[in-house]
């Protein structure tokens, strides 16, 4: 265990230094959600009552946070493909470091970056009228960070499997675009016709979004919160298992 913690820390510090040397992509990944808050959020204010929240941003911002978690971590595998071609993965996998450490160190970097971006996003929304439970906001950021960590692990595993941007990018787009539309990230699915609500109920991320909105409203005991936490924990477990097994398989 001590070896795992030490080597995870080593990989984490290396990954973090790499990100800090090139912060442009961190800013770019945050720019799209901020633009949604600034340019799309005001359009929802006249229909705040129909959205089901005290104000439009109380409904809109949780969805954007989940979107940040989805798109901010699902594409981290591109960096691993670049490292694979540069021989970094080859040098790491012949080291005595546990295979889990090679994955967890990178995932922890992604979780930290996502948490910081989430805080910045909430602070940007406050001047526009966001009125939410402070505890609910904090718990939502933790929830999104855990969800993002699981997606980062899956992204690294897929990148290590495909080893090609030409295959990796279309796969992500095919999966993420329907998730974006069916999870109620931009607008609650309660506004959709019945058949579309039924389809969206089959998408686990929809329940995470609903749980985040309940937390922002301060409704900590809502069933949506329980379902959102449950699916997030399941994603975290599956992501850790799949990512670690793929790193071990590659090393073998």
PDB file of C-alpha atoms in Angstrom:
ATOM      1  CA  UNK A   1       0.000   0.000   0.000  1.00  0.00           C
ATOM      2  CA  UNK A   2       2.820   2.424   0.839  1.00  0.00           C
ATOM      3  CA  UNK A   3       4.403   1.719  -2.546  1.00  0.00           C
ATOM      4  CA  UNK A   4       1.072   2.366  -4.292  1.00  0.00           C
ATOM      5  CA  UNK A   5       0.608   5.691  -2.489  1.00  0.00           C
ATOM      6  CA  UNK A   6       4.194   6.795  -3.160  1.00  0.00           C
ATOM      7  CA  UNK A   7       4.153   5.886  -6.852  1.00  0.00           C
ATOM      8  CA  UNK A   8       0.680   7.364  -7.327  1.00  0.00           C
ATOM      9  CA  UNK A   9       1.996  10.626  -5.888  1.00  0.00           C
ATOM     10  CA  UNK A  10       4.972  10.524  -8.237  1.00  0.00           C
ATOM     11  CA  UNK A  11       2.789  10.044 -11.316  1.00  0.00           C
ATOM     12  CA  UNK A  12       0.360  12.707 -10.041  1.00  0.00           C
ATOM     13  CA  UNK A  13       3.102  15.324  -9.608  1.00  0.00           C
ATOM     14  CA  UNK A  14       4.518  14.579 -13.044  1.00  0.00           C
ATOM     15  CA  UNK A  15       1.077  14.851 -14.679  1.00  0.00           C
ATOM     16  CA  UNK A  16       0.306  18.069 -12.800  1.00  0.00           C
ATOM     17  CA  UNK A  17       3.603  19.649 -13.828  1.00  0.00           C
ATOM     18  CA  UNK A  18       2.857  18.751 -17.432  1.00  0.00           C
ATOM     19  CA  UNK A  19      -0.523  20.488 -17.210  1.00  0.00           C
ATOM     20  CA  UNK A  20       0.914  23.594 -15.557  1.00  0.00           C
ATOM     21  CA  UNK A  21       3.516  23.938 -18.302  1.00  0.00           C
ATOM     22  CA  UNK A  22       0.711  24.134 -20.876  1.00  0.00           C
ATOM     23  CA  UNK A  23      -2.335  25.676 -19.172  1.00  0.00           C
ATOM     24  CA  UNK A  24      -3.980  26.719 -22.446  1.00  0.00           C
ATOM     25  CA  UNK A  25      -6.049  23.535 -22.738  1.00  0.00           C
ATOM     26  CA  UNK A  26      -7.287  23.973 -19.161  1.00  0.00           C
ATOM     27  CA  UNK A  27      -8.616  27.428 -20.030  1.00  0.00           C
ATOM     28  CA  UNK A  28     -10.078  26.242 -23.325  1.00  0.00           C
ATOM     29  CA  UNK A  29     -11.930  23.343 -21.683  1.00  0.00           C
ATOM     30  CA  UNK A  30     -13.471  25.796 -19.203  1.00  0.00           C
ATOM     31  CA  UNK A  31     -14.326  28.395 -21.838  1.00  0.00           C
ATOM     32  CA  UNK A  32     -17.293  26.544 -23.357  1.00  0.00           C
ATOM     33  CA  UNK A  33     -19.198  26.060 -20.052  1.00  0.00           C
ATOM     34  CA  UNK A  34     -18.534  29.693 -19.116  1.00  0.00           C
ATOM     35  CA  UNK A  35     -19.929  30.813 -22.467  1.00  0.00           C
ATOM     36  CA  UNK A  36     -23.052  28.735 -21.781  1.00  0.00           C
ATOM     37  CA  UNK A  37     -23.464  30.563 -18.458  1.00  0.00           C
ATOM     38  CA  UNK A  38     -22.895  33.999 -19.976  1.00  0.00           C
ATOM     39  CA  UNK A  39     -24.654  33.677 -23.330  1.00  0.00           C
ATOM     40  CA  UNK A  40     -27.271  30.943 -22.877  1.00  0.00           C
ATOM     41  CA  UNK A  41     -28.225  31.323 -19.214  1.00  0.00           C
ATOM     42  CA  UNK A  42     -29.955  34.716 -19.604  1.00  0.00           C
ATOM     43  CA  UNK A  43     -32.334  33.183 -22.164  1.00  0.00           C
ATOM     44  CA  UNK A  44     -33.711  30.887 -19.451  1.00  0.00           C
ATOM     45  CA  UNK A  45     -34.543  33.576 -16.897  1.00  0.00           C
ATOM     46  CA  UNK A  46     -38.020  34.351 -18.353  1.00  0.00           C
ATOM     47  CA  UNK A  47     -39.016  30.669 -18.074  1.00  0.00           C
ATOM     48  CA  UNK A  48     -37.439  29.969 -14.671  1.00  0.00           C
ATOM     49  CA  UNK A  49     -40.805  28.852 -13.253  1.00  0.00           C
ATOM     50  CA  UNK A  50     -41.207  26.202 -15.944  1.00  0.00           C
ATOM     51  CA  UNK A  51     -37.737  24.826 -15.234  1.00  0.00           C
ATOM     52  CA  UNK A  52     -38.686  23.858 -11.688  1.00  0.00           C
ATOM     53  CA  UNK A  53     -36.198  25.961  -9.719  1.00  0.00           C
ATOM     54  CA  UNK A  54     -36.228  29.156  -7.699  1.00  0.00           C
ATOM     55  CA  UNK A  55     -34.177  30.769 -10.467  1.00  0.00           C
ATOM     56  CA  UNK A  56     -32.926  29.667 -13.858  1.00  0.00           C
ATOM     57  CA  UNK A  57     -29.297  29.357 -12.817  1.00  0.00           C
ATOM     58  CA  UNK A  58     -30.191  27.052  -9.929  1.00  0.00           C
ATOM     59  CA  UNK A  59     -31.333  24.577 -12.595  1.00  0.00           C
ATOM     60  CA  UNK A  60     -28.867  25.428 -15.348  1.00  0.00           C
ATOM     61  CA  UNK A  61     -25.542  25.521 -13.479  1.00  0.00           C
ATOM     62  CA  UNK A  62     -25.723  21.957 -12.051  1.00  0.00           C
ATOM     63  CA  UNK A  63     -26.251  20.623 -15.566  1.00  0.00           C
ATOM     64  CA  UNK A  64     -23.304  22.617 -16.871  1.00  0.00           C
ATOM     65  CA  UNK A  65     -21.141  21.265 -14.040  1.00  0.00           C
ATOM     66  CA  UNK A  66     -21.991  17.710 -15.092  1.00  0.00           C
ATOM     67  CA  UNK A  67     -21.260  18.661 -18.698  1.00  0.00           C
ATOM     68  CA  UNK A  68     -17.866  19.946 -17.588  1.00  0.00           C
ATOM     69  CA  UNK A  69     -17.271  16.642 -15.837  1.00  0.00           C
ATOM     70  CA  UNK A  70     -18.226  14.691 -18.951  1.00  0.00           C
ATOM     71  CA  UNK A  71     -16.349  16.611 -21.616  1.00  0.00           C
ATOM     72  CA  UNK A  72     -13.509  17.779 -19.384  1.00  0.00           C
ATOM     73  CA  UNK A  73     -12.390  14.229 -18.583  1.00  0.00           C
ATOM     74  CA  UNK A  74     -13.625  12.080 -21.450  1.00  0.00           C
ATOM     75  CA  UNK A  75     -10.987  13.557 -23.771  1.00  0.00           C
ATOM     76  CA  UNK A  76      -7.969  13.190 -21.464  1.00  0.00           C
ATOM     77  CA  UNK A  77      -7.094   9.973 -23.257  1.00  0.00           C
ATOM     78  CA  UNK A  78      -5.650  12.025 -26.111  1.00  0.00           C
ATOM     79  CA  UNK A  79      -2.727  12.971 -23.887  1.00  0.00           C
ATOM     80  CA  UNK A  80      -2.082   9.298 -23.147  1.00  0.00           C
ATOM     81  CA  UNK A  81      -1.964   8.485 -26.858  1.00  0.00           C
ATOM     82  CA  UNK A  82       0.670  11.193 -27.285  1.00  0.00           C
ATOM     83  CA  UNK A  83       2.647   9.790 -24.345  1.00  0.00           C
ATOM     84  CA  UNK A  84       2.395   6.304 -25.804  1.00  0.00           C
ATOM     85  CA  UNK A  85       3.899   7.454 -29.079  1.00  0.00           C
ATOM     86  CA  UNK A  86       6.647   9.335 -27.246  1.00  0.00           C
ATOM     87  CA  UNK A  87       7.636   6.180 -25.374  1.00  0.00           C
ATOM     88  CA  UNK A  88       6.567   7.436 -21.950  1.00  0.00           C
ATOM     89  CA  UNK A  89       4.161   4.565 -21.324  1.00  0.00           C
ATOM     90  CA  UNK A  90       6.783   2.054 -22.438  1.00  0.00           C
ATOM     91  CA  UNK A  91       9.281   3.389 -19.908  1.00  0.00           C
ATOM     92  CA  UNK A  92       6.695   3.464 -17.131  1.00  0.00           C
ATOM     93  CA  UNK A  93       5.367  -0.022 -17.639  1.00  0.00           C
ATOM     94  CA  UNK A  94       8.820  -1.607 -17.293  1.00  0.00           C
ATOM     95  CA  UNK A  95       9.247   0.132 -13.924  1.00  0.00           C
ATOM     96  CA  UNK A  96       8.338  -1.668 -10.672  1.00  0.00           C
ATOM     97  CA  UNK A  97       5.523   0.837 -10.048  1.00  0.00           C
ATOM     98  CA  UNK A  98       2.089  -0.767  -9.501  1.00  0.00           C
ATOM     99  CA  UNK A  99      -0.059  -0.594 -12.617  1.00  0.00           C
ATOM    100  CA  UNK A 100      -2.824   1.048 -10.573  1.00  0.00           C
ATOM    101  CA  UNK A 101      -0.474   3.906  -9.670  1.00  0.00           C
ATOM    102  CA  UNK A 102       0.118   4.709 -13.345  1.00  0.00           C
ATOM    103  CA  UNK A 103      -3.626   5.215 -13.722  1.00  0.00           C
ATOM    104  CA  UNK A 104      -4.528   6.762 -10.356  1.00  0.00           C
ATOM    105  CA  UNK A 105      -1.830   9.411 -10.529  1.00  0.00           C
ATOM    106  CA  UNK A 106      -3.202  10.716 -13.808  1.00  0.00           C
ATOM    107  CA  UNK A 107      -6.820  10.456 -12.645  1.00  0.00           C
ATOM    108  CA  UNK A 108      -6.081  12.417  -9.461  1.00  0.00           C
ATOM    109  CA  UNK A 109      -4.622  15.213 -11.601  1.00  0.00           C
ATOM    110  CA  UNK A 110      -7.787  15.269 -13.680  1.00  0.00           C
ATOM    111  CA  UNK A 111     -10.008  15.294 -10.577  1.00  0.00           C
ATOM    112  CA  UNK A 112      -8.081  18.231  -9.099  1.00  0.00           C
ATOM    113  CA  UNK A 113      -8.305  20.206 -12.331  1.00  0.00           C
ATOM    114  CA  UNK A 114     -12.019  19.451 -12.639  1.00  0.00           C
ATOM    115  CA  UNK A 115     -12.721  20.559  -9.062  1.00  0.00           C
ATOM    116  CA  UNK A 116     -10.919  23.871  -9.606  1.00  0.00           C
ATOM    117  CA  UNK A 117     -12.775  24.446 -12.866  1.00  0.00           C
ATOM    118  CA  UNK A 118     -16.079  23.668 -11.124  1.00  0.00           C
ATOM    119  CA  UNK A 119     -15.419  26.277  -8.436  1.00  0.00           C
ATOM    120  CA  UNK A 120     -14.538  28.863 -11.091  1.00  0.00           C
ATOM    121  CA  UNK A 121     -17.723  28.051 -13.014  1.00  0.00           C
ATOM    122  CA  UNK A 122     -19.906  28.544  -9.933  1.00  0.00           C
ATOM    123  CA  UNK A 123     -18.189  31.836  -9.107  1.00  0.00           C
ATOM    124  CA  UNK A 124     -18.834  33.063 -12.662  1.00  0.00           C
ATOM    125  CA  UNK A 125     -22.544  32.200 -12.297  1.00  0.00           C
ATOM    126  CA  UNK A 126     -23.010  34.062  -9.000  1.00  0.00           C
ATOM    127  CA  UNK A 127     -23.038  37.596 -10.524  1.00  0.00           C
ATOM    128  CA  UNK A 128     -25.663  36.394 -13.020  1.00  0.00           C
ATOM    129  CA  UNK A 129     -28.078  35.512 -10.241  1.00  0.00           C
ATOM    130  CA  UNK A 130     -27.169  32.022  -9.034  1.00  0.00           C
ATOM    131  CA  UNK A 131     -28.820  31.435  -5.662  1.00  0.00           C
ATOM    132  CA  UNK A 132     -28.067  27.965  -4.337  1.00  0.00           C
ATOM    133  CA  UNK A 133     -27.301  26.071  -1.152  1.00  0.00           C
ATOM    134  CA  UNK A 134     -23.609  26.423  -0.311  1.00  0.00           C
ATOM    135  CA  UNK A 135     -23.503  22.886   1.042  1.00  0.00           C
ATOM    136  CA  UNK A 136     -25.339  21.629  -2.013  1.00  0.00           C
ATOM    137  CA  UNK A 137     -22.863  23.349  -4.325  1.00  0.00           C
ATOM    138  CA  UNK A 138     -19.915  21.823  -2.452  1.00  0.00           C
ATOM    139  CA  UNK A 139     -21.422  18.330  -2.569  1.00  0.00           C
ATOM    140  CA  UNK A 140     -22.213  18.723  -6.267  1.00  0.00           C
ATOM    141  CA  UNK A 141     -18.607  19.626  -7.047  1.00  0.00           C
ATOM    142  CA  UNK A 142     -17.461  16.536  -5.131  1.00  0.00           C
ATOM    143  CA  UNK A 143     -20.020  14.414  -7.004  1.00  0.00           C
ATOM    144  CA  UNK A 144     -18.910  15.780 -10.369  1.00  0.00           C
ATOM    145  CA  UNK A 145     -15.232  15.310  -9.456  1.00  0.00           C
ATOM    146  CA  UNK A 146     -15.806  11.634  -8.615  1.00  0.00           C
ATOM    147  CA  UNK A 147     -17.820  11.152 -11.798  1.00  0.00           C
ATOM    148  CA  UNK A 148     -15.105  12.874 -13.803  1.00  0.00           C
ATOM    149  CA  UNK A 149     -12.459  10.658 -12.247  1.00  0.00           C
ATOM    150  CA  UNK A 150     -14.312   7.531 -13.341  1.00  0.00           C
ATOM    151  CA  UNK A 151     -14.696   8.866 -16.881  1.00  0.00           C
ATOM    152  CA  UNK A 152     -11.015   9.815 -16.979  1.00  0.00           C
ATOM    153  CA  UNK A 153     -10.083   6.238 -16.057  1.00  0.00           C
ATOM    154  CA  UNK A 154     -12.286   4.900 -18.856  1.00  0.00           C
ATOM    155  CA  UNK A 155     -10.838   7.453 -21.281  1.00  0.00           C
ATOM    156  CA  UNK A 156      -7.266   6.382 -20.487  1.00  0.00           C
ATOM    157  CA  UNK A 157      -8.203   2.715 -20.837  1.00  0.00           C
ATOM    158  CA  UNK A 158      -9.861   3.290 -24.217  1.00  0.00           C
ATOM    159  CA  UNK A 159      -6.914   5.367 -25.410  1.00  0.00           C
ATOM    160  CA  UNK A 160      -4.520   2.617 -24.376  1.00  0.00           C
ATOM    161  CA  UNK A 161      -6.663   0.121 -26.284  1.00  0.00           C
ATOM    162  CA  UNK A 162      -7.143   2.109 -29.489  1.00  0.00           C
ATOM    163  CA  UNK A 163      -3.809   3.999 -29.578  1.00  0.00           C
ATOM    164  CA  UNK A 164      -5.157   6.198 -32.382  1.00  0.00           C
ATOM    165  CA  UNK A 165      -6.817   9.613 -32.355  1.00  0.00           C
ATOM    166  CA  UNK A 166      -8.627   8.704 -35.573  1.00  0.00           C
ATOM    167  CA  UNK A 167     -10.509   5.942 -33.759  1.00  0.00           C
ATOM    168  CA  UNK A 168     -10.707   7.586 -30.331  1.00  0.00           C
ATOM    169  CA  UNK A 169     -12.378  10.878 -31.345  1.00  0.00           C
ATOM    170  CA  UNK A 170     -15.319   9.382 -33.315  1.00  0.00           C
ATOM    171  CA  UNK A 171     -16.005   6.899 -30.526  1.00  0.00           C
ATOM    172  CA  UNK A 172     -16.258   9.686 -27.958  1.00  0.00           C
ATOM    173  CA  UNK A 173     -18.498  11.803 -30.166  1.00  0.00           C
ATOM    174  CA  UNK A 174     -20.862   8.895 -30.860  1.00  0.00           C
ATOM    175  CA  UNK A 175     -21.279   8.282 -27.120  1.00  0.00           C
ATOM    176  CA  UNK A 176     -21.164  11.800 -25.654  1.00  0.00           C
ATOM    177  CA  UNK A 177     -23.507  13.588 -28.047  1.00  0.00           C
ATOM    178  CA  UNK A 178     -26.597  11.452 -27.241  1.00  0.00           C
ATOM    179  CA  UNK A 179     -25.685  11.647 -23.535  1.00  0.00           C
ATOM    180  CA  UNK A 180     -25.610  15.435 -23.760  1.00  0.00           C
ATOM    181  CA  UNK A 181     -29.067  15.521 -25.344  1.00  0.00           C
ATOM    182  CA  UNK A 182     -30.718  12.882 -23.161  1.00  0.00           C
ATOM    183  CA  UNK A 183     -29.294  13.797 -19.746  1.00  0.00           C
ATOM    184  CA  UNK A 184     -31.180  17.066 -19.418  1.00  0.00           C
ATOM    185  CA  UNK A 185     -27.935  18.970 -19.042  1.00  0.00           C
ATOM    186  CA  UNK A 186     -29.086  22.098 -20.860  1.00  0.00           C
ATOM    187  CA  UNK A 187     -32.808  21.845 -20.070  1.00  0.00           C
ATOM    188  CA  UNK A 188     -34.671  19.551 -17.639  1.00  0.00           C
ATOM    189  CA  UNK A 189     -36.200  16.516 -19.311  1.00  0.00           C
ATOM    190  CA  UNK A 190     -39.510  17.379 -17.612  1.00  0.00           C
ATOM    191  CA  UNK A 191     -40.016  19.752 -20.545  1.00  0.00           C
ATOM    192  CA  UNK A 192     -39.761  16.855 -23.014  1.00  0.00           C
ATOM    193  CA  UNK A 193     -42.649  14.740 -24.340  1.00  0.00           C
ATOM    194  CA  UNK A 194     -43.409  11.518 -22.495  1.00  0.00           C
ATOM    195  CA  UNK A 195     -41.586   9.162 -24.854  1.00  0.00           C
ATOM    196  CA  UNK A 196     -38.409  11.232 -24.670  1.00  0.00           C
ATOM    197  CA  UNK A 197     -38.569  11.310 -20.866  1.00  0.00           C
ATOM    198  CA  UNK A 198     -38.839   7.519 -20.888  1.00  0.00           C
ATOM    199  CA  UNK A 199     -35.740   7.225 -23.075  1.00  0.00           C
ATOM    200  CA  UNK A 200     -33.807   9.694 -20.912  1.00  0.00           C
ATOM    201  CA  UNK A 201     -34.614   7.679 -17.774  1.00  0.00           C
ATOM    202  CA  UNK A 202     -32.439   4.923 -19.217  1.00  0.00           C
ATOM    203  CA  UNK A 203     -29.417   7.243 -19.298  1.00  0.00           C
ATOM    204  CA  UNK A 204     -27.649   7.113 -15.895  1.00  0.00           C
ATOM    205  CA  UNK A 205     -26.154  10.585 -16.291  1.00  0.00           C
ATOM    206  CA  UNK A 206     -29.663  12.033 -16.289  1.00  0.00           C
ATOM    207  CA  UNK A 207     -30.088  10.912 -12.691  1.00  0.00           C
ATOM    208  CA  UNK A 208     -26.760  12.480 -11.759  1.00  0.00           C
ATOM    209  CA  UNK A 209     -27.940  15.789 -13.239  1.00  0.00           C
ATOM    210  CA  UNK A 210     -31.246  15.585 -11.368  1.00  0.00           C
ATOM    211  CA  UNK A 211     -29.402  14.810  -8.146  1.00  0.00           C
ATOM    212  CA  UNK A 212     -27.108  17.791  -8.631  1.00  0.00           C
ATOM    213  CA  UNK A 213     -30.107  20.074  -9.170  1.00  0.00           C
ATOM    214  CA  UNK A 214     -31.722  18.797  -5.976  1.00  0.00           C
ATOM    215  CA  UNK A 215     -28.501  19.505  -4.074  1.00  0.00           C
ATOM    216  CA  UNK A 216     -28.349  23.060  -5.452  1.00  0.00           C
ATOM    217  CA  UNK A 217     -31.908  23.553  -4.194  1.00  0.00           C
ATOM    218  CA  UNK A 218     -30.900  22.321  -0.741  1.00  0.00           C
ATOM    219  CA  UNK A 219     -33.116  19.233  -0.974  1.00  0.00           C
ATOM    220  CA  UNK A 220     -30.534  16.786   0.386  1.00  0.00           C
ATOM    221  CA  UNK A 221     -33.083  14.057   1.096  1.00  0.00           C
ATOM    222  CA  UNK A 222     -34.555  13.946  -2.407  1.00  0.00           C
ATOM    223  CA  UNK A 223     -34.613  10.516  -4.116  1.00  0.00           C
ATOM    224  CA  UNK A 224     -32.766  12.066  -7.067  1.00  0.00           C
ATOM    225  CA  UNK A 225     -29.779  12.722  -4.797  1.00  0.00           C
ATOM    226  CA  UNK A 226     -29.661   9.078  -3.757  1.00  0.00           C
ATOM    227  CA  UNK A 227     -29.860   7.854  -7.348  1.00  0.00           C
ATOM    228  CA  UNK A 228     -27.235  10.353  -8.468  1.00  0.00           C
ATOM    229  CA  UNK A 229     -24.821   9.275  -5.735  1.00  0.00           C
ATOM    230  CA  UNK A 230     -25.496   5.595  -6.450  1.00  0.00           C
ATOM    231  CA  UNK A 231     -24.759   5.883 -10.160  1.00  0.00           C
ATOM    232  CA  UNK A 232     -21.673   7.989  -9.490  1.00  0.00           C
ATOM    233  CA  UNK A 233     -20.274   5.397  -7.085  1.00  0.00           C
ATOM    234  CA  UNK A 234     -21.008   2.624  -9.585  1.00  0.00           C
ATOM    235  CA  UNK A 235     -19.246   4.586 -12.344  1.00  0.00           C
ATOM    236  CA  UNK A 236     -16.259   5.159 -10.057  1.00  0.00           C
ATOM    237  CA  UNK A 237     -15.952   1.455  -9.282  1.00  0.00           C
ATOM    238  CA  UNK A 238     -16.345   0.356 -12.889  1.00  0.00           C
ATOM    239  CA  UNK A 239     -13.976   3.035 -14.149  1.00  0.00           C
ATOM    240  CA  UNK A 240     -11.266   2.095 -11.639  1.00  0.00           C
ATOM    241  CA  UNK A 241     -11.638  -1.611 -12.453  1.00  0.00           C
ATOM    242  CA  UNK A 242     -11.632  -1.164 -16.231  1.00  0.00           C
ATOM    243  CA  UNK A 243      -8.800   1.352 -16.259  1.00  0.00           C
ATOM    244  CA  UNK A 244      -6.545  -0.663 -13.949  1.00  0.00           C
ATOM    245  CA  UNK A 245      -7.205  -3.922 -15.790  1.00  0.00           C
ATOM    246  CA  UNK A 246      -6.331  -2.306 -19.098  1.00  0.00           C
ATOM    247  CA  UNK A 247      -3.064  -0.896 -17.742  1.00  0.00           C
ATOM    248  CA  UNK A 248      -2.187  -4.329 -16.366  1.00  0.00           C
ATOM    249  CA  UNK A 249      -3.088  -5.991 -19.661  1.00  0.00           C
ATOM    250  CA  UNK A 250      -0.927  -3.534 -21.586  1.00  0.00           C
ATOM    251  CA  UNK A 251       1.977  -4.182 -19.238  1.00  0.00           C
ATOM    252  CA  UNK A 252       1.567  -7.902 -19.723  1.00  0.00           C
TER     253      UNK A 252
END
